[in-house]
Amino acid sequence: MSKLVRRLRGAAVAGGAAVVTALGYYTTLDVQKKFELASATGPLLRTLDAEDSHRLGILAAKWGLFPRETRPDPDCLRVQLWGRTFPNPIGLAAGFDKDAEAIKGLMGLGLGFMEVGSVTPKPQPGNDKPRVFRLPELKATINRYGFNSAGADAAAHHLESFWKRVEHHPDIKPGVLGVNLGKNKLSEDAADDYAIGLMKLGKYADFVVINVSSPNTPGLRALQGRQQLQDLVTFVKTTRDNLDWGPGGPPPLLVKIAPDVSDADKADIAAVVAATQVDGLVVGNTTISRPGAVAEHPQGGEAGGLSGPPLLSLSTQVLADMYRLTGGKVPLIGCGGVSSGEDAYAKIRAGASLVELYTALAYEGPAVVPAIKQQLAECLARDGFANVADAVGADHKAAGGGLKRSRSWGRGG
Ligand SMILES: Cc1cc2nc3c(=O)[nH]c(=O)nc-3n(C[C@H](O)[C@H](O)[C@H](O)COP(=O)(O)O)c2cc1C
């Protein structure tokens, strides 16, 4: 045996022993330490390009390298909505697992629910790279992915395999699964695209979201206009109601709106919600505005949607307005800038029945999930709420018994 081969074999044995020792050490850690360890890799990941580290995060979740939550959620966090039980109200927003590849690993973080997508009917590459930009001082991101999607058939394949695994291991799906639908950039008929998405993917979803609010697909946000939205939602809803969904019934249909809507837009959206009886709203997507310090940031001039803490105040205000305009009758998912239990609680008090986050997971890592849940439970107990449902819209009620216009929400920005 040559010297080189002996050396290589020695190195392989030493490397293998190190991995076994590290794995052995890892398995002795308690769950909380595993979450902290996973989050400690964040600074290392942030030395990579933002899109590469996003991809690595998906692969880590897919390969089972994320910590797995085994601690039960407190009863006060449980939410009943649309006939589904959410073990807690904290979900992962759309755009992280665009192709539904890593549901098991992501749900395993102890999320109450997650949205996969946005999925477009046909595969499409999205915009040219670079298309994701970090603003680390603000813990914010600007992205212009432009609906890069492996398409509805690929997503269906991934979802089918996921559900097959759930049949044998029900515990891998502790939360509720939403599928978020987009449209292809070059498709002329948006309504057809959403209907195709629904027909191909609806059967795998506990709820379906029509995304008309991404800023990176030309013309998409115009679908939020009163007549366009009314026609679109009516068409997709009719498609849904004409399909046979079996014993589980049809998936609830939600619409995801932008935080950049004017007061007139908000009133129009509320009118469409009432007319079409859509099942809920996600409020909302990223913003094309550049609030506060973002405008002066070196990356602040990049085109695309801004996410993270600078979006909190704006998106919570729009959420509160939509709660007021819909009379508190339609379930709302609050999304935008949430990075703490207090932020999630502010969304709930403003009218959200559920809360989603994305950018905080990218900056803080997996440990942000148990931290937010614990802080939220503390907020509820502090203010004497027995559960999440009791706190939904509390700010409106505190403002004078009725659904009056309420104060500004969230941190400055
Ligand atoms: C990189 C990136 C990609 C996103 N892709 C999508 C998407 O495909 N569909 C969608 O509805 N929202 C998408 N979003 C928006 C998020 O779902 C969420 O609405 C937004 O980021 C605000 O939440 P956050 O401040 O917690 O990140 C994306 C956000 C980011 C940062």
GROMACS .gro file of C-alpha atoms and ligand atoms in nm:
model
  444
    1MET     CA    1   0.000   0.000   0.000
    2SER     CA    2   0.146   0.335  -0.098
    3LYS     CA    3   0.219   0.603   0.159
    4LEU     CA    4  -0.048   0.828   0.008
    5VAL     CA    5  -0.321   0.562   0.033
    6ARG     CA    6  -0.224   0.492   0.397
    7ARG     CA    7  -0.241   0.865   0.473
    8LEU     CA    8  -0.579   0.902   0.302
    9ARG     CA    9  -0.714   0.603   0.491
   10GLY     CA   10  -0.586   0.748   0.818
   11ALA     CA   11  -0.749   1.082   0.741
   12ALA     CA   12  -1.079   0.912   0.652
   13VAL     CA   13  -1.076   0.714   0.979
   14ALA     CA   14  -0.996   1.028   1.181
   15GLY     CA   15  -1.268   1.225   0.996
   16GLY     CA   16  -1.520   0.947   1.048
   17ALA     CA   17  -1.434   0.928   1.419
   18ALA     CA   18  -1.480   1.307   1.451
   19VAL     CA   19  -1.823   1.289   1.284
   20VAL     CA   20  -1.931   0.998   1.507
   21THR     CA   21  -1.809   1.185   1.817
   22ALA     CA   22  -1.990   1.503   1.708
   23LEU     CA   23  -2.310   1.307   1.635
   24GLY     CA   24  -2.276   1.127   1.967
   25TYR     CA   25  -2.238   1.463   2.144
   26TYR     CA   26  -2.535   1.607   1.949
   27THR     CA   27  -2.767   1.325   2.054
   28THR     CA   28  -2.689   1.392   2.423
   29LEU     CA   29  -2.812   1.754   2.393
   30ASP     CA   30  -3.160   1.850   2.509
   31VAL     CA   31  -3.404   1.992   2.251
   32GLN     CA   32  -3.345   2.355   2.343
   33LYS     CA   33  -2.966   2.315   2.307
   34LYS     CA   34  -3.019   2.156   1.964
   35PHE     CA   35  -3.220   2.461   1.855
   36GLU     CA   36  -2.953   2.696   1.992
   37LEU     CA   37  -2.678   2.503   1.818
   38ALA     CA   38  -2.866   2.516   1.487
   39SER     CA   39  -2.913   2.893   1.523
   40ALA     CA   40  -2.543   2.937   1.610
   41THR     CA   41  -2.455   2.838   1.253
   42GLY     CA   42  -2.631   3.157   1.131
   43PRO     CA   43  -2.324   3.385   1.112
   44LEU     CA   44  -2.144   3.117   0.910
   45LEU     CA   45  -2.439   3.086   0.670
   46ARG     CA   46  -2.448   3.461   0.630
   47THR     CA   47  -2.095   3.457   0.485
   48LEU     CA   48  -2.262   3.291   0.184
   49ASP     CA   49  -2.464   3.470  -0.081
   50ALA     CA   50  -2.825   3.515   0.042
   51GLU     CA   51  -2.976   3.283  -0.219
   52ASP     CA   52  -2.712   3.014  -0.159
   53SER     CA   53  -2.776   3.018   0.214
   54HIS     CA   54  -3.151   2.998   0.148
   55ARG     CA   55  -3.088   2.690  -0.067
   56LEU     CA   56  -2.863   2.541   0.201
   57GLY     CA   57  -3.138   2.597   0.459
   58ILE     CA   58  -3.383   2.405   0.240
   59LEU     CA   59  -3.135   2.121   0.194
   60ALA     CA   60  -3.061   2.108   0.568
   61ALA     CA   61  -3.435   2.085   0.641
   62LYS     CA   62  -3.477   1.823   0.369
   63TRP     CA   63  -3.190   1.608   0.492
   64GLY     CA   64  -3.318   1.609   0.850
   65LEU     CA   65  -3.043   1.834   0.983
   66PHE     CA   66  -3.284   2.075   1.152
   67PRO     CA   67  -3.365   2.022   1.520
   68ARG     CA   68  -3.696   1.852   1.587
   69GLU     CA   69  -3.936   1.999   1.843
   70THR     CA   70  -4.061   1.736   2.085
   71ARG     CA   71  -4.196   1.964   2.358
   72PRO     CA   72  -4.575   2.003   2.340
   73ASP     CA   73  -4.721   2.349   2.281
   74PRO     CA   74  -4.914   2.500   2.572
   75ASP     CA   75  -5.294   2.474   2.538
   76CYS     CA   76  -5.326   2.854   2.529
   77LEU     CA   77  -5.157   2.861   2.186
   78ARG     CA   78  -5.391   2.615   2.017
   79VAL     CA   79  -5.611   2.770   1.745
   80GLN     CA   80  -5.921   2.616   1.582
   81LEU     CA   81  -5.991   2.757   1.238
   82TRP     CA   82  -6.162   2.631   0.922
   83GLY     CA   83  -6.223   2.298   1.097
   84ARG     CA   84  -5.849   2.253   1.143
   85THR     CA   85  -5.648   2.246   1.464
   86PHE     CA   86  -5.334   2.458   1.467
   87PRO     CA   87  -5.113   2.350   1.758
   88ASN     CA   88  -4.990   2.709   1.776
   89PRO     CA   89  -5.049   3.022   1.566
   90ILE     CA   90  -4.692   3.067   1.440
   91GLY     CA   91  -4.642   2.969   1.076
   92LEU     CA   92  -4.381   2.986   0.806
   93ALA     CA   93  -4.473   3.230   0.527
   94ALA     CA   94  -4.465   3.141   0.160
   95GLY     CA   95  -4.143   3.167  -0.036
   96PHE     CA   96  -3.914   2.968   0.190
   97ASP     CA   97  -4.012   2.623   0.065
   98LYS     CA   98  -4.125   2.724  -0.282
   99ASP     CA   99  -4.132   2.371  -0.426
  100ALA     CA  100  -4.265   2.184  -0.120
  101GLU     CA  101  -3.939   1.996  -0.078
  102ALA     CA  102  -3.873   2.023   0.294
  103ILE     CA  103  -4.209   2.018   0.471
  104LYS     CA  104  -4.117   1.749   0.722
  105GLY     CA  105  -3.802   1.924   0.843
  106LEU     CA  106  -3.965   2.266   0.856
  107MET     CA  107  -4.285   2.154   1.032
  108GLY     CA  108  -4.059   1.967   1.272
  109LEU     CA  109  -3.934   2.301   1.405
  110GLY     CA  110  -4.261   2.319   1.597
  111LEU     CA  111  -4.444   2.549   1.359
  112GLY     CA  112  -4.822   2.557   1.389
  113PHE     CA  113  -4.848   2.568   1.010
  114MET     CA  114  -4.661   2.656   0.696
  115GLU     CA  115  -4.730   2.769   0.341
  116VAL     CA  116  -4.539   2.608   0.056
  117GLY     CA  117  -4.504   2.800  -0.272
  118SER     CA  118  -4.566   3.024  -0.446
  119VAL     CA  119  -4.610   2.751  -0.704
  120THR     CA  120  -4.669   2.852  -1.067
  121PRO     CA  121  -4.850   2.612  -1.306
  122LYS     CA  122  -4.549   2.572  -1.539
  123PRO     CA  123  -4.187   2.569  -1.425
  124GLN     CA  124  -4.012   2.904  -1.466
  125PRO     CA  125  -3.666   3.028  -1.367
  126GLY     CA  126  -3.756   3.362  -1.208
  127ASN     CA  127  -3.545   3.675  -1.245
  128ASP     CA  128  -3.172   3.692  -1.308
  129LYS     CA  129  -2.934   3.657  -1.013
  130PRO     CA  130  -2.845   3.821  -0.784
  131ARG     CA  131  -3.205   3.861  -0.672
  132VAL     CA  132  -3.192   3.842  -0.292
  133PHE     CA  133  -3.017   4.111  -0.085
  134ARG     CA  134  -2.952   4.128   0.288
  135LEU     CA  135  -2.971   4.446   0.493
  136PRO     CA  136  -2.807   4.292   0.800
  137GLU     CA  137  -2.803   4.605   1.019
  138LEU     CA  138  -3.183   4.611   0.990
  139LYS     CA  139  -3.227   4.232   0.984
  140ALA     CA  140  -3.419   4.291   0.662
  141THR     CA  141  -3.414   4.148   0.311
  142ILE     CA  142  -3.504   4.272  -0.034
  143ASN     CA  143  -3.591   4.000  -0.286
  144ARG     CA  144  -3.693   3.994  -0.648
  145TYR     CA  145  -3.699   3.620  -0.706
  146GLY     CA  146  -3.987   3.660  -0.951
  147PHE     CA  147  -4.164   3.330  -0.875
  148ASN     CA  148  -3.884   3.086  -0.951
  149SER     CA  149  -4.080   2.765  -0.937
  150ALA     CA  150  -4.033   2.403  -1.035
  151GLY     CA  151  -4.399   2.415  -1.137
  152ALA     CA  152  -4.721   2.254  -1.016
  153ASP     CA  153  -4.637   1.898  -1.130
  154ALA     CA  154  -4.310   1.895  -0.934
  155ALA     CA  155  -4.480   2.041  -0.628
  156ALA     CA  156  -4.759   1.782  -0.660
  157HIS     CA  157  -4.498   1.507  -0.670
  158HIS     CA  158  -4.329   1.638  -0.353
  159LEU     CA  159  -4.662   1.683  -0.176
  160GLU     CA  160  -4.775   1.334  -0.274
  161SER     CA  161  -4.458   1.182  -0.123
  162PHE     CA  162  -4.499   1.393   0.190
  163TRP     CA  163  -4.857   1.276   0.247
  164LYS     CA  164  -4.755   0.914   0.185
  165ARG     CA  165  -4.500   0.948   0.463
  166VAL     CA  166  -4.761   1.107   0.689
  167GLU     CA  167  -4.983   0.801   0.642
  168HIS     CA  168  -4.716   0.591   0.811
  169HIS     CA  169  -4.580   0.855   1.049
  170PRO     CA  170  -4.862   1.098   1.140
  171ASP     CA  171  -4.634   1.276   1.389
  172ILE     CA  172  -4.428   1.432   1.107
  173LYS     CA  173  -4.717   1.664   1.029
  174PRO     CA  174  -4.797   1.828   1.359
  175GLY     CA  175  -4.911   2.150   1.193
  176VAL     CA  176  -5.141   2.262   0.914
  177LEU     CA  177  -5.027   2.285   0.552
  178GLY     CA  178  -5.111   2.569   0.315
  179VAL     CA  179  -5.033   2.581  -0.057
  180ASN     CA  180  -4.968   2.927  -0.202
  181LEU     CA  181  -5.043   2.973  -0.572
  182GLY     CA  182  -4.878   3.211  -0.818
  183LYS     CA  183  -4.909   3.277  -1.189
  184ASN     CA  184  -4.655   3.230  -1.466
  185LYS     CA  185  -4.487   3.549  -1.584
  186LEU     CA  186  -4.586   3.497  -1.947
  187SER     CA  187  -4.932   3.360  -1.896
  188GLU     CA  188  -5.208   3.585  -2.025
  189ASP     CA  189  -5.491   3.451  -1.813
  190ALA     CA  190  -5.417   3.484  -1.444
  191ALA     CA  191  -5.747   3.327  -1.338
  192ASP     CA  192  -5.669   3.014  -1.538
  193ASP     CA  193  -5.329   2.986  -1.371
  194TYR     CA  194  -5.475   2.999  -1.021
  195ALA     CA  195  -5.748   2.753  -1.119
  196ILE     CA  196  -5.486   2.512  -1.258
  197GLY     CA  197  -5.284   2.546  -0.937
  198LEU     CA  198  -5.595   2.473  -0.733
  199MET     CA  199  -5.691   2.171  -0.943
  200LYS     CA  200  -5.340   2.022  -0.926
  201LEU     CA  201  -5.249   2.106  -0.568
  202GLY     CA  202  -5.569   2.176  -0.374
  203LYS     CA  203  -5.612   1.813  -0.271
  204TYR     CA  204  -5.281   1.825  -0.083
  205ALA     CA  205  -5.364   2.144   0.105
  206ASP     CA  206  -5.537   2.223   0.433
  207PHE     CA  207  -5.583   2.571   0.286
  208VAL     CA  208  -5.498   2.743  -0.040
  209VAL     CA  209  -5.370   3.098  -0.085
  210ILE     CA  210  -5.415   3.305  -0.401
  211ASN     CA  211  -5.109   3.528  -0.411
  212VAL     CA  212  -5.186   3.850  -0.596
  213SER     CA  213  -4.933   4.058  -0.412
  214SER     CA  214  -4.575   3.964  -0.503
  215PRO     CA  215  -4.408   4.277  -0.639
  216ASN     CA  216  -4.181   4.087  -0.878
  217THR     CA  217  -4.427   3.963  -1.141
  218PRO     CA  218  -4.533   4.241  -1.376
  219GLY     CA  219  -4.902   4.325  -1.345
  220LEU     CA  220  -4.967   4.083  -1.057
  221ARG     CA  221  -5.059   4.345  -0.799
  222ALA     CA  222  -5.313   4.498  -1.037
  223LEU     CA  223  -5.521   4.187  -0.968
  224GLN     CA  224  -5.599   4.345  -0.630
  225GLY     CA  225  -5.820   4.605  -0.801
  226ARG     CA  226  -6.188   4.566  -0.712
  227GLN     CA  227  -6.327   4.425  -1.035
  228GLN     CA  228  -6.020   4.214  -1.117
  229LEU     CA  229  -6.013   4.065  -0.768
  230GLN     CA  230  -6.385   4.001  -0.764
  231ASP     CA  231  -6.367   3.823  -1.102
  232LEU     CA  232  -6.055   3.627  -1.007
  233VAL     CA  233  -6.181   3.508  -0.669
  234THR     CA  234  -6.524   3.423  -0.808
  235PHE     CA  235  -6.367   3.215  -1.086
  236VAL     CA  236  -6.127   3.025  -0.857
  237LYS     CA  237  -6.398   2.974  -0.595
  238THR     CA  238  -6.642   2.842  -0.855
  239THR     CA  239  -6.371   2.607  -0.982
  240ARG     CA  240  -6.319   2.485  -0.628
  241ASP     CA  241  -6.688   2.440  -0.559
  242ASN     CA  242  -6.737   2.234  -0.876
  243LEU     CA  243  -6.470   1.981  -0.783
  244ASP     CA  244  -6.524   1.672  -0.571
  245TRP     CA  245  -6.304   1.702  -0.262
  246GLY     CA  246  -6.406   1.382  -0.088
  247PRO     CA  247  -6.481   1.351   0.283
  248GLY     CA  248  -6.235   1.626   0.384
  249GLY     CA  249  -6.432   1.885   0.189
  250PRO     CA  250  -6.284   2.171  -0.014
  251PRO     CA  251  -5.979   2.359   0.111
  252PRO     CA  252  -6.048   2.708   0.246
  253LEU     CA  253  -5.947   2.976  -0.003
  254LEU     CA  254  -5.747   3.280   0.111
  255VAL     CA  255  -5.610   3.584  -0.071
  256LYS     CA  256  -5.269   3.730   0.009
  257ILE     CA  257  -5.255   4.107  -0.029
  258ALA     CA  258  -4.976   4.363  -0.037
  259PRO     CA  259  -4.903   4.605   0.247
  260ASP     CA  260  -4.882   4.883  -0.012
  261VAL     CA  261  -5.256   4.920  -0.062
  262SER     CA  262  -5.427   5.260  -0.037
  263ASP     CA  263  -5.729   5.324   0.185
  264ALA     CA  264  -5.952   5.296  -0.123
  265ASP     CA  265  -5.787   4.960  -0.214
  266LYS     CA  266  -5.847   4.831   0.137
  267ALA     CA  267  -6.216   4.922   0.120
  268ASP     CA  268  -6.240   4.753  -0.222
  269ILE     CA  269  -6.069   4.438  -0.094
  270ALA     CA  270  -6.304   4.426   0.205
  271ALA     CA  271  -6.601   4.461  -0.031
  272VAL     CA  272  -6.473   4.170  -0.244
  273VAL     CA  273  -6.419   3.960   0.069
  274ALA     CA  274  -6.781   4.020   0.170
  275ALA     CA  275  -6.918   3.960  -0.181
  276THR     CA  276  -6.722   3.643  -0.254
  277GLN     CA  277  -6.715   3.507   0.101
  278VAL     CA  278  -6.352   3.414   0.062
  279ASP     CA  279  -6.230   3.224   0.370
  280GLY     CA  280  -5.953   3.457   0.480
  281LEU     CA  281  -5.680   3.707   0.398
  282VAL     CA  282  -5.305   3.694   0.442
  283VAL     CA  283  -5.187   4.046   0.528
  284GLY     CA  284  -4.944   4.059   0.377
  285ASN     CA  285  -4.660   4.031   0.134
  286THR     CA  286  -4.334   4.226   0.107
  287THR     CA  287  -4.343   4.604   0.050
  288ILE     CA  288  -4.210   4.806  -0.239
  289SER     CA  289  -4.179   5.104  -0.003
  290ARG     CA  290  -3.847   5.179   0.170
  291PRO     CA  291  -3.942   5.297   0.518
  292GLY     CA  292  -3.708   5.478   0.758
  293ALA     CA  293  -3.345   5.369   0.755
  294VAL     CA  294  -3.399   5.133   0.459
  295ALA     CA  295  -3.394   5.422   0.213
  296GLU     CA  296  -3.040   5.520   0.324
  297HIS     CA  297  -2.907   5.165   0.335
  298PRO     CA  298  -2.656   5.076   0.060
  299GLN     CA  299  -2.885   4.791  -0.054
  300GLY     CA  300  -3.204   4.993   0.000
  301GLY     CA  301  -3.218   5.096  -0.365
  302GLU     CA  302  -3.238   4.737  -0.495
  303ALA     CA  303  -3.565   4.667  -0.672
  304GLY     CA  304  -3.794   4.411  -0.510
  305GLY     CA  305  -3.996   4.343  -0.198
  306LEU     CA  306  -3.870   4.443   0.145
  307SER     CA  307  -3.924   4.207   0.438
  308GLY     CA  308  -3.821   4.193   0.804
  309PRO     CA  309  -3.861   4.438   1.096
  310PRO     CA  310  -3.887   4.758   0.886
  311LEU     CA  311  -4.212   4.611   0.749
  312LEU     CA  312  -4.370   4.542   1.088
  313SER     CA  313  -4.543   4.872   1.151
  314LEU     CA  314  -4.685   4.913   0.798
  315SER     CA  315  -4.810   4.555   0.768
  316THR     CA  316  -4.967   4.558   1.116
  317GLN     CA  317  -5.147   4.882   1.035
  318VAL     CA  318  -5.289   4.731   0.715
  319LEU     CA  319  -5.388   4.420   0.910
  320ALA     CA  320  -5.572   4.633   1.168
  321ASP     CA  321  -5.748   4.823   0.889
  322MET     CA  322  -5.858   4.501   0.719
  323TYR     CA  323  -5.988   4.363   1.051
  324ARG     CA  324  -6.190   4.680   1.100
  325LEU     CA  325  -6.316   4.690   0.741
  326THR     CA  326  -6.423   4.325   0.747
  327GLY     CA  327  -6.590   4.369   1.084
  328GLY     CA  328  -6.365   4.108   1.246
  329LYS     CA  329  -6.569   3.840   1.067
  330VAL     CA  330  -6.302   3.700   0.835
  331PRO     CA  331  -5.996   3.514   0.964
  332LEU     CA  332  -5.676   3.707   0.897
  333ILE     CA  333  -5.319   3.579   0.889
  334GLY     CA  334  -5.082   3.854   0.999
  335CYS     CA  335  -4.745   3.855   0.826
  336GLY     CA  336  -4.463   4.105   0.796
  337GLY     CA  337  -4.170   4.187   1.020
  338VAL     CA  338  -4.244   3.945   1.303
  339SER     CA  339  -3.930   3.850   1.495
  340SER     CA  340  -4.050   3.821   1.856
  341GLY     CA  341  -4.344   3.701   2.062
  342GLU     CA  342  -4.437   4.066   2.125
  343ASP     CA  343  -4.454   4.127   1.749
  344ALA     CA  344  -4.675   3.819   1.702
  345TYR     CA  345  -4.893   3.933   1.992
  346ALA     CA  346  -4.927   4.281   1.836
  347LYS     CA  347  -5.051   4.117   1.513
  348ILE     CA  348  -5.304   3.909   1.708
  349ARG     CA  349  -5.430   4.211   1.902
  350ALA     CA  350  -5.458   4.397   1.571
  351GLY     CA  351  -5.681   4.119   1.435
  352ALA     CA  352  -5.474   3.819   1.324
  353SER     CA  353  -5.596   3.470   1.412
  354LEU     CA  354  -5.262   3.330   1.291
  355VAL     CA  355  -4.919   3.483   1.236
  356GLU     CA  356  -4.648   3.406   0.980
  357LEU     CA  357  -4.282   3.489   0.954
  358TYR     CA  358  -4.003   3.434   0.708
  359THR     CA  359  -3.713   3.680   0.738
  360ALA     CA  360  -3.670   3.628   1.113
  361LEU     CA  361  -3.608   3.257   1.051
  362ALA     CA  362  -3.339   3.347   0.798
  363TYR     CA  363  -3.164   3.584   1.043
  364GLU     CA  364  -3.224   3.414   1.379
  365GLY     CA  365  -3.232   3.049   1.275
  366PRO     CA  366  -3.457   2.773   1.411
  367ALA     CA  367  -3.438   2.889   1.776
  368VAL     CA  368  -3.663   3.182   1.686
  369VAL     CA  369  -3.963   2.944   1.666
  370PRO     CA  370  -3.965   2.817   2.028
  371ALA     CA  371  -3.862   3.163   2.150
  372ILE     CA  372  -4.159   3.334   1.983
  373LYS     CA  373  -4.403   3.071   2.106
  374GLN     CA  374  -4.281   3.104   2.465
  375GLN     CA  375  -4.290   3.486   2.454
  376LEU     CA  376  -4.638   3.482   2.301
  377ALA     CA  377  -4.768   3.252   2.575
  378GLU     CA  378  -4.618   3.494   2.832
  379CYS     CA  379  -4.785   3.794   2.664
  380LEU     CA  380  -5.125   3.620   2.674
  381ALA     CA  381  -5.084   3.528   3.041
  382ARG     CA  382  -4.959   3.878   3.130
  383ASP     CA  383  -5.272   4.039   2.985
  384GLY     CA  384  -5.510   3.778   3.121
  385PHE     CA  385  -5.608   3.606   2.795
  386ALA     CA  386  -5.685   3.236   2.829
  387ASN     CA  387  -5.591   3.166   2.469
  388VAL     CA  388  -5.507   3.318   2.131
  389ALA     CA  389  -5.872   3.341   2.016
  390ASP     CA  390  -5.956   3.563   2.315
  391ALA     CA  391  -5.684   3.811   2.217
  392VAL     CA  392  -5.771   3.835   1.846
  393GLY     CA  393  -5.863   4.196   1.769
  394ALA     CA  394  -5.830   4.298   2.136
  395ASP     CA  395  -5.693   4.642   2.045
  396HIS     CA  396  -6.010   4.728   1.856
  397LYS     CA  397  -6.227   4.627   2.147
  398ALA     CA  398  -6.005   4.811   2.397
  399ALA     CA  399  -6.041   5.120   2.178
  400GLY     CA  400  -6.405   5.156   2.281
  401GLY     CA  401  -6.610   4.840   2.258
  402GLY     CA  402  -6.670   4.861   1.885
  403LEU     CA  403  -6.447   4.826   1.584
  404LYS     CA  404  -6.325   5.182   1.578
  405ARG     CA  405  -6.020   5.309   1.396
  406SER     CA  406  -5.737   5.219   1.628
  407ARG     CA  407  -5.390   5.343   1.708
  408SER     CA  408  -5.076   5.281   1.505
  409TRP     CA  409  -4.918   4.946   1.564
  410GLY     CA  410  -4.570   4.810   1.599
  411ARG     CA  411  -4.226   4.962   1.615
  412GLY     CA  412  -4.134   5.265   1.411
  413GLY     CA  413  -4.020   5.209   1.062
  414LIG     C1  414  -3.681   3.560  -0.023
  414LIG     C2  415  -3.830   3.571  -0.013
  414LIG     C3  416  -3.912   3.503  -0.104
  414LIG     C4  417  -4.051   3.516  -0.095
  414LIG     N1  418  -4.129   3.447  -0.183
  414LIG     C5  419  -4.266   3.453  -0.168
  414LIG     C6  420  -4.351   3.377  -0.254
  414LIG     O1  421  -4.306   3.301  -0.339
  414LIG     N2  422  -4.485   3.389  -0.236
  414LIG     C7  423  -4.540   3.470  -0.140
  414LIG     O2  424  -4.662   3.475  -0.126
  414LIG     N3  425  -4.461   3.541  -0.056
  414LIG     C8  426  -4.326   3.535  -0.069
  414LIG     N4  427  -4.247   3.606   0.016
  414LIG     C9  428  -4.309   3.696   0.115
  414LIG    C10  429  -4.324   3.630   0.251
  414LIG     O3  430  -4.412   3.522   0.244
  414LIG    C11  431  -4.375   3.731   0.356
  414LIG     O4  432  -4.502   3.773   0.314
  414LIG    C12  433  -4.283   3.852   0.371
  414LIG     O5  434  -4.149   3.813   0.365
  414LIG    C13  435  -4.308   3.928   0.502
  414LIG     O6  436  -4.278   3.848   0.612
  414LIG     P1  437  -4.138   3.862   0.694
  414LIG     O7  438  -4.115   4.006   0.721
  414LIG     O8  439  -4.159   3.779   0.816
  414LIG     O9  440  -4.034   3.804   0.606
  414LIG    C14  441  -4.108   3.596   0.008
  414LIG    C15  442  -4.024   3.661   0.098
  414LIG    C16  443  -3.887   3.650   0.090
  414LIG    C17  444  -3.801   3.722   0.191
   0.00000   0.00000   0.00000
